[in-house]
Coordinates of C-alpha atoms in Angstrom, one line a residue:
X1 CA 72.5 140.2 162.3
X2 CA 70.1 143.0 161.1
X3 CA 67.3 142.4 158.7
X4 CA 69.6 144.5 156.1
X5 CA 72.2 141.9 156.5
X6 CA 69.8 139.1 155.9
X7 CA 68.7 140.8 152.6
X8 CA 72.0 140.9 151.4
X9 CA 73.2 138.2 148.9
X10 CA 76.2 136.1 150.5
X11 CA 79.4 137.1 149.0
X12 CA 80.8 135.3 145.8
X13 CA 83.4 132.7 146.3
X14 CA 86.4 133.2 144.0
X15 CA 86.3 130.6 141.1
X16 CA 88.8 128.1 141.4
X17 CA 91.5 128.3 138.7
X18 CA 93.7 125.5 137.6
X19 CA 97.3 125.7 138.1
X20 CA 99.5 127.4 135.8
X21 CA 101.1 124.1 134.7
X22 CA 97.8 122.6 133.8
X23 CA 96.7 125.6 131.6
X24 CA 100.1 125.1 129.8
X25 CA 99.3 121.4 129.3
X26 CA 95.8 122.1 127.9
X27 CA 97.2 124.9 125.6
X28 CA 99.9 122.6 124.4
X29 CA 97.4 119.8 123.8
X30 CA 95.3 121.8 121.8
X31 CA 98.2 123.3 119.5
X32 CA 99.9 120.0 119.1
X33 CA 96.7 118.5 117.8
X34 CA 97.5 120.7 114.7
X35 CA 100.9 119.4 114.3
X36 CA 100.8 116.4 112.0
X37 CA 104.3 116.1 110.6
X38 CA 106.1 113.1 112.8
X39 CA 109.4 114.9 112.5
X40 CA 107.8 118.2 114.0
X41 CA 106.4 116.3 116.6
X42 CA 109.4 114.4 117.7
X43 CA 111.1 117.8 117.9
X44 CA 108.4 119.2 120.0
X45 CA 108.5 116.2 122.5
X46 CA 112.1 117.0 123.2
X47 CA 111.5 120.6 124.5
X48 CA 110.9 119.7 128.0
X49 CA 108.9 117.3 130.3
X50 CA 105.4 118.9 129.9
X51 CA 105.9 119.2 126.1
X52 CA 106.6 115.5 126.3
X53 CA 103.7 114.7 128.2
X54 CA 101.5 116.7 125.8
X55 CA 102.9 115.3 122.6
X56 CA 102.4 111.6 124.1
X57 CA 98.6 112.5 124.9
X58 CA 97.9 113.9 121.6
X59 CA 99.7 111.3 119.2
X60 CA 97.2 109.6 117.1
X61 CA 99.3 108.2 114.4
X62 CA 102.3 105.9 115.1
X63 CA 104.9 104.4 112.8
X64 CA 107.3 101.8 114.1
X65 CA 109.7 101.4 111.1
X66 CA 111.5 98.6 112.3
X67 CA 109.3 96.2 114.4
X68 CA 112.6 95.0 116.3
X69 CA 113.4 98.6 117.4
X70 CA 110.8 99.1 120.0
X71 CA 108.4 96.9 122.1
X72 CA 104.9 97.2 122.2
X73 CA 104.8 97.8 125.9
X74 CA 107.1 100.8 125.3
X75 CA 105.1 102.1 122.5
X76 CA 101.6 101.8 124.6
X77 CA 103.4 103.9 127.4
X78 CA 104.7 106.6 125.1
X79 CA 101.6 106.8 123.1
X80 CA 98.4 105.4 124.9
X81 CA 95.9 107.3 122.5
X82 CA 97.2 106.0 119.2
X83 CA 94.5 105.4 116.7
X84 CA 96.7 104.5 113.8
X85 CA 99.6 102.2 114.0
X86 CA 102.0 101.2 111.1
X87 CA 104.3 98.4 111.6
X88 CA 107.3 97.4 109.3
X89 CA 109.3 94.3 109.5
X90 CA 112.0 93.0 107.1
X91 CA 114.5 95.4 105.4
X92 CA 113.8 96.2 101.8
X93 CA 116.4 93.7 100.6
X94 CA 114.7 91.0 101.7
X95 CA 112.4 91.4 98.6
X96 CA 115.3 90.0 96.7
X97 CA 115.6 86.8 98.5
X98 CA 118.7 88.0 100.4
X99 CA 117.5 87.1 103.8
X100 CA 116.7 83.2 104.8
X101 CA 113.0 82.2 105.8
X102 CA 112.2 82.8 109.5
X103 CA 114.6 85.6 110.0
X104 CA 112.1 87.3 112.2
X105 CA 109.1 84.8 112.1
X106 CA 107.8 85.6 115.6
X107 CA 108.5 89.6 115.7
X108 CA 105.1 90.2 115.4
X109 CA 103.8 88.0 118.4
X110 CA 104.4 90.5 121.1
X111 CA 102.5 93.0 119.3
X112 CA 99.4 90.9 118.8
X113 CA 99.6 89.8 122.3
X114 CA 99.8 93.6 123.3
X115 CA 96.7 94.3 121.0
X116 CA 94.9 91.4 122.7
X117 CA 95.2 93.0 126.0
X118 CA 93.9 96.3 125.2
X119 CA 97.5 98.2 125.2
X120 CA 95.9 100.6 122.8
X121 CA 92.2 100.9 123.6
X122 CA 91.8 103.7 120.8
X123 CA 93.0 101.7 118.0
X124 CA 91.2 102.3 114.6
X125 CA 93.7 101.2 112.0
X126 CA 96.7 98.7 111.7
X127 CA 98.9 98.5 108.7
X128 CA 101.7 95.8 108.5
X129 CA 104.4 95.8 106.0
X130 CA 107.1 93.1 105.3
X131 CA 106.1 91.2 108.5
X132 CA 105.5 87.4 109.1
X133 CA 102.0 87.1 110.7
X134 CA 100.5 83.7 111.5
X135 CA 96.9 82.7 111.4
X136 CA 96.8 82.3 115.3
X137 CA 98.2 86.0 115.4
X138 CA 95.1 87.1 113.2
X139 CA 92.6 85.1 115.3
X140 CA 94.1 86.7 118.5
X141 CA 93.7 90.2 116.9
X142 CA 90.1 89.5 115.8
X143 CA 88.9 88.2 118.9
X144 CA 90.1 91.1 120.9
X145 CA 90.6 94.3 118.8
X146 CA 88.6 97.5 120.4
X147 CA 85.1 98.1 118.7
X148 CA 86.6 101.2 117.5
X149 CA 88.8 99.0 115.1
X150 CA 87.9 100.0 111.3
X151 CA 91.2 99.2 109.3
X152 CA 93.5 96.6 108.5
X153 CA 96.0 96.4 105.6
X154 CA 99.0 93.8 104.7
X155 CA 101.7 95.0 102.3
X156 CA 104.6 92.5 101.3
X157 CA 103.6 90.3 104.2
X158 CA 103.6 86.5 104.6
X159 CA 103.0 83.5 107.0
X160 CA 98.8 83.7 106.9
X161 CA 96.2 82.1 105.1
X162 CA 92.6 82.3 104.3
X163 CA 91.6 80.9 107.8
X164 CA 93.5 84.1 109.4
X165 CA 91.3 86.4 107.1
X166 CA 88.2 84.4 108.0
X167 CA 88.6 85.4 111.6
X168 CA 89.0 88.9 110.9
X169 CA 85.9 89.0 108.6
X170 CA 83.7 87.2 110.9
X171 CA 85.0 89.2 114.3
X172 CA 85.7 92.8 113.2
X173 CA 82.3 93.5 112.6
X174 CA 83.0 97.4 112.2
X175 CA 85.7 96.7 109.4
X176 CA 85.7 99.3 106.7
X177 CA 89.2 98.5 105.2
X178 CA 90.7 95.0 104.3
X179 CA 93.7 95.2 102.1
X180 CA 95.9 92.3 101.2
X181 CA 98.2 93.7 98.8
X182 CA 101.5 92.0 97.2
X183 CA 101.4 89.3 100.2
X184 CA 102.9 85.9 100.0
X185 CA 100.2 83.7 101.7
X186 CA 100.5 80.2 102.8
X187 CA 99.6 77.6 100.2
X188 CA 96.6 75.5 100.9
X189 CA 95.0 72.5 99.4
X190 CA 91.6 73.3 97.7
X191 CA 89.5 71.4 100.6
X192 CA 91.7 73.4 103.4
X193 CA 90.7 77.0 101.8
X194 CA 88.4 78.9 104.0
X195 CA 85.4 81.0 102.5
X196 CA 86.6 83.9 104.2
X197 CA 84.2 86.1 102.0
X198 CA 81.2 84.2 103.3
X199 CA 82.5 85.0 106.9
X200 CA 81.6 88.8 106.7
X201 CA 78.4 89.6 108.7
X202 CA 75.1 88.7 107.0
X203 CA 73.6 92.3 107.1
X204 CA 74.9 95.4 105.5
X205 CA 78.7 95.9 106.2
X206 CA 80.6 99.4 106.3
X207 CA 83.3 98.0 104.1
X208 CA 84.8 100.9 102.2
X209 CA 87.9 99.2 100.6
X210 CA 88.2 95.3 99.9
X211 CA 91.4 94.4 98.0
X212 CA 92.7 90.8 97.6
X213 CA 94.5 90.7 94.3
X214 CA 97.6 88.7 95.5
X215 CA 95.0 86.0 97.2
X216 CA 95.9 82.8 94.9
X217 CA 92.9 80.2 95.6
X218 CA 89.6 81.1 93.8
X219 CA 87.0 83.0 95.7
X220 CA 83.2 81.7 95.3
X221 CA 81.6 84.3 93.1
X222 CA 78.3 83.9 94.9
X223 CA 79.6 85.0 98.1
X224 CA 81.8 87.9 96.6
X225 CA 78.8 89.2 94.7
X226 CA 76.8 88.9 97.9
X227 CA 79.2 90.7 100.2
X228 CA 79.6 93.7 97.6
X229 CA 76.0 93.9 97.5
X230 CA 75.6 94.7 101.0
X231 CA 78.4 97.1 101.1
X232 CA 76.9 100.2 99.8
X233 CA 79.9 102.3 100.9
X234 CA 82.5 100.4 99.0
X235 CA 84.8 102.6 97.0
X236 CA 87.9 100.4 96.5
X237 CA 87.6 97.0 95.2
X238 CA 90.6 94.9 93.8
X239 CA 89.9 91.3 93.0
X240 CA 92.2 88.4 92.3
X241 CA 93.0 86.6 88.9
X242 CA 90.1 84.1 89.1
X243 CA 87.4 87.1 88.6
X244 CA 86.6 86.9 85.0
X245 CA 85.4 90.0 83.0
X246 CA 82.0 88.9 83.0
X247 CA 81.9 88.6 86.8
X248 CA 83.7 92.1 87.2
X249 CA 80.8 93.5 85.1
X250 CA 78.3 92.3 87.7
X251 CA 80.4 93.6 90.4
X252 CA 80.5 97.1 89.0
X253 CA 76.9 97.4 88.6
X254 CA 76.6 96.8 92.3
X255 CA 79.3 99.7 93.4
X256 CA 78.1 103.0 91.9
X257 CA 80.5 105.0 94.0
X258 CA 83.5 103.0 92.9
X259 CA 86.8 105.3 92.8
X260 CA 89.5 102.6 92.8
X261 CA 89.4 99.3 90.9
X262 CA 91.6 96.2 90.9
X263 CA 90.2 94.4 87.8
X264 CA 91.3 90.8 88.1
X265 CA 92.0 88.8 85.1
X266 CA 90.3 91.4 82.5
X267 CA 89.4 88.7 80.0
X268 CA 86.1 86.9 79.7
X269 CA 85.9 83.2 81.5
X270 CA 84.1 80.2 80.9
X271 CA 81.3 80.7 83.4
X272 CA 77.7 81.8 82.9
X273 CA 78.4 85.5 83.6
X274 CA 80.6 85.5 80.4
X275 CA 78.2 84.0 78.1
X276 CA 77.7 86.2 75.2
X277 CA 79.8 89.2 76.5
X278 CA 80.7 91.8 74.1
X279 CA 82.7 95.1 74.3
X280 CA 79.6 97.1 74.2
X281 CA 78.7 95.5 77.8
X282 CA 81.9 96.3 79.1
X283 CA 81.8 99.9 77.8
X284 CA 78.5 100.3 79.5
X285 CA 79.7 98.9 82.6
X286 CA 82.5 101.6 82.8
X287 CA 80.4 104.4 81.9
X288 CA 77.3 103.8 83.8
X289 CA 76.4 105.6 87.1
X290 CA 78.7 108.4 86.4
X291 CA 81.7 106.0 86.7
X292 CA 83.8 107.9 84.0
X293 CA 83.9 111.1 86.1
X294 CA 84.5 109.2 89.7
X295 CA 86.9 106.3 88.9
X296 CA 90.3 107.7 89.6
X297 CA 92.5 104.4 89.7
X298 CA 92.8 101.3 87.8
X299 CA 95.3 98.1 88.6
X300 CA 94.9 94.5 88.0
X301 CA 94.9 93.4 84.5
X302 CA 96.6 90.0 85.5
X303 CA 95.5 88.1 82.5
X304 CA 94.7 91.0 80.1
X305 CA 92.6 90.6 76.7
X306 CA 94.1 93.7 75.1
X307 CA 90.9 94.3 72.7
X308 CA 89.1 95.1 76.3
X309 CA 91.7 97.4 77.4
X310 CA 91.4 99.4 74.4
X311 CA 87.6 99.4 74.4
X312 CA 87.4 101.1 77.8
X313 CA 90.0 103.8 76.8
X314 CA 87.5 106.8 75.9
X315 CA 85.3 106.2 78.8
X316 CA 87.5 105.1 81.7
X317 CA 91.0 107.1 81.2
X318 CA 89.9 110.6 81.2
X319 CA 89.9 111.1 84.9
X320 CA 92.4 108.5 86.0
X321 CA 95.1 109.7 88.3
X322 CA 96.8 106.4 89.0
X323 CA 97.3 103.4 86.5
X324 CA 99.0 100.2 87.3
X325 CA 99.9 98.0 84.4
X326 CA 102.8 96.3 86.1
X327 CA 101.2 92.8 85.5
X328 CA 100.2 93.6 81.8
X329 CA 102.8 93.2 79.3
X330 CA 101.0 95.5 76.8
X331 CA 103.0 96.5 73.6
X332 CA 103.3 99.9 72.3
X333 CA 100.5 99.3 69.9
X334 CA 98.1 98.4 72.8
X335 CA 99.4 101.1 75.1
X336 CA 99.4 104.1 73.0
X337 CA 95.7 104.5 72.4
X338 CA 95.0 104.1 75.9
X339 CA 97.9 106.3 77.3
X340 CA 96.6 109.2 74.9
X341 CA 93.4 109.5 77.0
X342 CA 95.2 109.8 80.5
X343 CA 95.6 113.3 80.5
X344 CA 95.1 113.4 84.3
X345 CA 97.4 110.8 85.3
X346 CA 99.7 111.4 88.2
X347 CA 101.2 107.8 88.9
X348 CA 101.8 105.1 86.4
X349 CA 103.4 101.9 86.8
X350 CA 104.2 99.9 83.5
X351 CA 106.5 97.1 82.1
X352 CA 109.2 97.9 80.0
X353 CA 107.3 95.8 77.1
X354 CA 105.9 99.3 76.2
X355 CA 109.3 100.0 74.8
X356 CA 110.9 103.4 74.2
X357 CA 108.1 104.3 71.8
X358 CA 105.4 103.7 74.5
X359 CA 107.4 105.9 77.1
X360 CA 107.7 108.7 74.5
X361 CA 104.3 109.0 73.7
X362 CA 103.2 108.8 77.7
X363 CA 105.6 111.8 78.1
X364 CA 103.7 113.6 75.4
X365 CA 100.2 113.0 77.1
X366 CA 100.9 112.6 80.7
X367 CA 102.1 116.2 81.6
X368 CA 100.9 115.7 85.3
X369 CA 102.9 112.8 85.9
X370 CA 104.7 112.8 89.4
X371 CA 105.2 109.1 90.1
X372 CA 106.6 106.6 87.5
X373 CA 108.0 103.1 87.6
X374 CA 109.0 101.2 84.7
X375 CA 109.4 97.7 85.6
X376 CA 111.3 94.7 83.7
X377 CA 109.2 92.1 81.9
X378 CA 112.3 89.8 82.4
X379 CA 114.6 90.8 85.3
X380 CA 117.6 88.8 84.2
X381 CA 120.9 90.5 83.3
X382 CA 120.8 89.0 79.7
X383 CA 117.5 89.8 79.1
X384 CA 116.4 91.7 75.6
X385 CA 116.7 95.5 75.9
X386 CA 113.2 96.9 75.7
X387 CA 113.8 100.5 77.3
X388 CA 117.1 102.7 77.2
X389 CA 118.2 105.9 77.7
X390 CA 115.9 107.2 74.7
X391 CA 112.8 106.5 76.9
X392 CA 114.4 108.3 80.1
X393 CA 115.3 111.3 78.2
X394 CA 111.8 111.5 76.6
X395 CA 110.3 111.1 80.1
X396 CA 112.3 114.2 81.4
X397 CA 111.3 116.3 78.4
X398 CA 107.6 115.7 78.7
X399 CA 107.1 115.2 82.3
X400 CA 108.5 118.3 84.0
X401 CA 106.3 117.7 87.2
X402 CA 108.0 114.3 87.9
X403 CA 108.8 113.6 91.8
X404 CA 109.6 110.1 91.8
X405 CA 111.0 107.4 89.2
X406 CA 112.2 104.1 89.3
X407 CA 113.4 102.9 85.8
X408 CA 114.9 99.3 84.9
X409 CA 116.9 99.1 81.7
X410 CA 119.7 97.2 80.2
X411 CA 122.0 100.4 79.4
X412 CA 122.1 103.9 80.1
X413 CA 124.1 107.2 79.2
X414 CA 125.4 109.9 81.5
X415 CA 123.8 112.4 79.1
X416 CA 120.4 111.0 79.5
X417 CA 120.8 111.2 83.4
X418 CA 122.2 114.6 83.2
X419 CA 119.0 115.8 81.1
X420 CA 116.9 114.1 83.7
X421 CA 118.6 116.2 86.4
X422 CA 118.2 119.5 84.5
X423 CA 114.2 118.9 83.4
X424 CA 113.2 117.4 86.7
X425 CA 115.0 119.4 89.2
X426 CA 112.2 118.7 91.8
X427 CA 112.9 115.0 91.9
X428 CA 112.7 113.5 95.5
X429 CA 113.2 110.0 94.6
X430 CA 115.7 108.6 91.7
X431 CA 116.0 104.8 91.4
X432 CA 118.0 103.8 88.1
X433 CA 118.4 100.0 87.8
X434 CA 120.9 99.2 85.1
X435 CA 120.5 95.3 85.4
X436 CA 123.7 94.3 83.9
X437 CA 126.4 94.7 86.5
X438 CA 129.3 97.1 86.3
X439 CA 127.6 98.8 82.9
X440 CA 129.4 101.8 82.0
X441 CA 127.8 104.4 79.7
X442 CA 127.4 102.4 76.7
X443 CA 127.9 105.3 74.2
X444 CA 131.2 106.7 75.8
X445 CA 132.4 103.5 77.8
X446 CA 133.0 106.0 80.8
X447 CA 131.6 105.3 84.3
X448 CA 128.1 106.5 85.1
X449 CA 129.7 109.0 87.8
X450 CA 128.7 112.3 85.9
X451 CA 125.2 111.1 85.5
X452 CA 124.6 110.5 89.4
X453 CA 126.7 113.3 90.1
X454 CA 124.3 115.6 88.2
X455 CA 121.3 114.1 89.9
X456 CA 122.5 114.8 93.6
X457 CA 123.9 118.4 92.3
X458 CA 120.9 119.6 90.6
X459 CA 117.8 117.9 92.5
X460 CA 118.4 119.4 95.8
X461 CA 115.1 117.8 97.2
X462 CA 116.3 114.5 96.6
X463 CA 115.7 112.1 99.5
X464 CA 116.1 108.5 98.0
X465 CA 118.5 107.6 95.6
X466 CA 119.4 104.0 94.2
X467 CA 122.5 103.7 91.9
X468 CA 123.6 101.1 89.6
X469 CA 126.0 100.8 86.7
X470 CA 129.9 101.2 86.5
X471 CA 130.6 103.7 89.5
X472 CA 134.0 104.8 90.9
X473 CA 134.8 106.6 94.0
X474 CA 134.2 109.8 92.3
X475 CA 130.5 109.1 92.2
X476 CA 130.3 108.5 95.9
X477 CA 132.3 111.9 96.4
X478 CA 129.6 113.7 94.5
X479 CA 126.9 112.0 96.4
X480 CA 128.6 112.8 99.7
X481 CA 129.2 116.5 98.7
X482 CA 125.7 117.6 97.4
X483 CA 123.3 114.7 98.5
X484 CA 122.7 116.6 101.8
X485 CA 119.0 115.8 101.7
X486 CA 119.2 112.2 100.9
X487 CA 117.8 110.0 103.6
X488 CA 117.8 106.4 101.9
X489 CA 120.4 105.1 99.9
X490 CA 120.9 101.8 97.9
X491 CA 124.0 100.8 96.4
X492 CA 125.0 97.7 94.3
X493 CA 127.8 96.3 92.4
X494 CA 129.9 99.8 92.5
X495 CA 132.7 101.8 93.9
X496 CA 136.3 101.0 94.1
X497 CA 137.0 100.5 97.7
X498 CA 136.3 101.9 101.3
X499 CA 137.1 105.6 100.2
X500 CA 133.7 105.3 98.5
X501 CA 131.8 104.2 101.6
X502 CA 133.7 107.0 103.6
X503 CA 132.4 109.7 101.2
X504 CA 128.8 108.3 102.0
X505 CA 129.1 108.3 105.5
X506 CA 130.9 111.3 106.1
X507 CA 129.1 113.5 103.8
X508 CA 125.4 112.5 103.8
X509 CA 124.5 114.2 107.1
X510 CA 120.8 113.4 106.9
X511 CA 121.1 109.6 105.9
X512 CA 118.9 107.2 107.8
X513 CA 118.8 104.0 105.7
X514 CA 121.8 102.6 103.9
X515 CA 121.5 99.5 101.8
X516 CA 124.6 98.1 100.1
X517 CA 125.3 94.8 98.3
X518 CA 128.1 93.1 96.6
X519 CA 130.7 96.2 96.8
X520 CA 134.3 96.2 97.8
X521 CA 133.9 97.9 101.0
X522 CA 135.5 96.6 104.1
X523 CA 136.1 97.6 107.6
X524 CA 137.7 100.7 107.3
X525 CA 134.5 102.0 105.4
X526 CA 132.4 100.7 108.0
X527 CA 134.3 102.0 110.9
X528 CA 134.2 105.7 108.9
X529 CA 130.5 106.1 110.2
X530 CA 130.8 105.6 113.7
X531 CA 129.8 109.1 114.5
X532 CA 126.8 108.8 112.4
X533 CA 125.2 105.2 113.0
X534 CA 123.2 106.4 116.1
X535 CA 121.4 108.9 113.7
X536 CA 120.6 105.9 111.2
X537 CA 117.7 103.5 111.3
X538 CA 119.7 100.7 109.8
X539 CA 122.6 99.6 107.7
X540 CA 122.5 96.8 105.5
X541 CA 125.8 95.2 103.9
X542 CA 125.8 91.9 102.1
X543 CA 128.3 90.4 99.8
X544 CA 131.0 93.0 101.0
X545 CA 134.5 92.6 102.4
X546 CA 133.6 92.9 105.9
X547 CA 135.5 90.8 108.9
X548 CA 134.3 89.4 112.1
X549 CA 136.6 91.7 114.0
X550 CA 135.6 94.8 112.3
X551 CA 131.8 94.1 113.1
X552 CA 132.8 93.6 116.5
X553 CA 134.6 96.8 117.0
X554 CA 131.3 98.4 116.0
X555 CA 129.4 96.5 118.4
X556 CA 131.8 97.3 121.2
X557 CA 131.8 101.0 120.4
X558 CA 128.2 101.3 119.8
X559 CA 126.4 99.4 122.5
X560 CA 122.9 100.7 121.7
X561 CA 123.3 99.6 118.1
X562 CA 122.1 95.9 117.5
X563 CA 124.6 94.3 115.1
X564 CA 123.4 91.2 113.7
X565 CA 125.3 88.9 111.3
X566 CA 123.2 86.8 109.1
X567 CA 124.7 83.6 107.2
X568 CA 122.3 83.0 104.4
X569 CA 124.7 80.3 102.8
X570 CA 124.3 76.8 103.4
X571 CA 126.2 75.1 106.0
X572 CA 128.6 73.3 103.6
X573 CA 129.3 76.6 101.7
X574 CA 130.0 79.0 104.7
X575 CA 133.3 80.6 105.2
X576 CA 135.0 82.9 107.9
X577 CA 133.8 86.2 106.2
X578 CA 130.4 88.1 107.0
X579 CA 128.0 87.3 104.6
X580 CA 125.2 89.8 105.7
X581 CA 125.6 92.8 108.2
X582 CA 122.1 94.1 109.5
X583 CA 122.7 96.9 112.0
X584 CA 119.9 99.0 113.5
X585 CA 119.0 101.2 116.3
X586 CA 117.0 99.4 119.1
X587 CA 115.5 101.0 122.3
X588 CA 115.2 97.5 123.7
X589 CA 118.6 96.0 122.8
X590 CA 119.1 92.4 121.0
X591 CA 116.1 90.4 120.4
X592 CA 115.5 87.0 122.0
X593 CA 114.0 85.0 118.8
X594 CA 117.3 84.7 117.2
X595 CA 117.2 82.0 114.4
X596 CA 120.5 79.7 114.3
X597 CA 121.6 81.4 111.3
X598 CA 121.7 84.8 112.9
X599 CA 124.5 85.8 115.4
X600 CA 124.1 89.0 117.2
X601 CA 127.4 90.8 118.6

């Protein structure tokens, strides 16, 4: 080797390049991170094996909309990096006491065990809906959730008590959200109630949302006030009916960044916090710290003193986008002055106590309204008529941006429903509940066929429909022909026979959830949907004309569908007919925790 050779730099080695498959996977994972819609991600995962792997690795939000349909082990293998998990349990008709207690009492237990075994190591939030959760489940969760865990919410759940909440509060030290909404918690004696509010860490907390409006026992106010005082990030606060107006005022003074408020009782109490309380002090509480500009959501009002609601109208209502008065039986005179200030309202829940007069005023002022629920003060069939087709027509005339409506009433006309379909063609959800069974158009005596036909014909984006009133097979022919976007359909006390069900199952090609009760549909109607059941999440039929033989035929021909027969009648009143059919897709096959009143075919 010469000196020249020694002075030369050594030749550069070629840089190693990753294999083409790895490059593709990296690119795919980067691209899929920007794909948020679950349907789009599911479609992408079906392209090929590499797309399936990339989608699995990048999925951060997981929704299991039937807790019986997939095991936690399968979900963890498929989505190991899930940050946010939503689990749903009982079907919606369980809210009407159509399912016996204990139908799926232990369904959450395997999931609790999976969370405890770190099956989802990146878990940050967990949302549970219509699930039975025990205190032992919550204790297991609290002691084993990862340090990254931040949010826990319960909606329409049951089975737990203050002891379970105390476990969560004491062990989940990084908790930012704890919401308990519309849950039926276990009853406790006064000396058994745990002071779960005092169980939070003593220092400053990271709480951003704390809602416990459905919690029945009284919470020690001193502990609640201390918790709120050391939670500087708190933006959502929903307290229960034991928190008086004077106490609420003190809590509001500690939460300058509050945007969502659940007010509790909203009337003065007997404690020291309410001595000398006047309307001016409440007005100051809602206007201080710029709250008139930051408060966007109000709910609660569980024991309302109407004069205090009127007193805050000018300062609290102007920037509201959401208002829930579903626990406050306000009259038109009490409702009108407040709703007149709500020019930016987008979501409103209200009782029918506001009458047609209140709905007409609301339609005049709330031009930006998108979601409306008019709920019954008295849900019995023979209740007094408070709202009618007049209110519905006024809503459709004034609220042209409406996207979702749930409307309870005692009577209706086809003309009002047709007007709704013409004025609000962007509707995605239309749920009309005429509480009297088989009620026709009360003006003409005709069935409500043309009204619902107009809804599915003119509202092409409709994804959810609930029917009621006197309906013949003609209405279901309309729904099958024009309801091509409908994914959730609820039917009660309607139809003439199996032909109606055949129209639905053969026409609604995107149907995923079908809920039917007390309709004259039998085996022929059920069997007409054999081609579509594998594409559906579930079918619920109760009080229909099904037979055991017909249900067995479905189970035989569709082995990957779980066919459950539920007998909700007392032992002495049971017959050979099928009381409840609940049929759903499952990746795991029939469940093992089957109560004695359930038979799986």
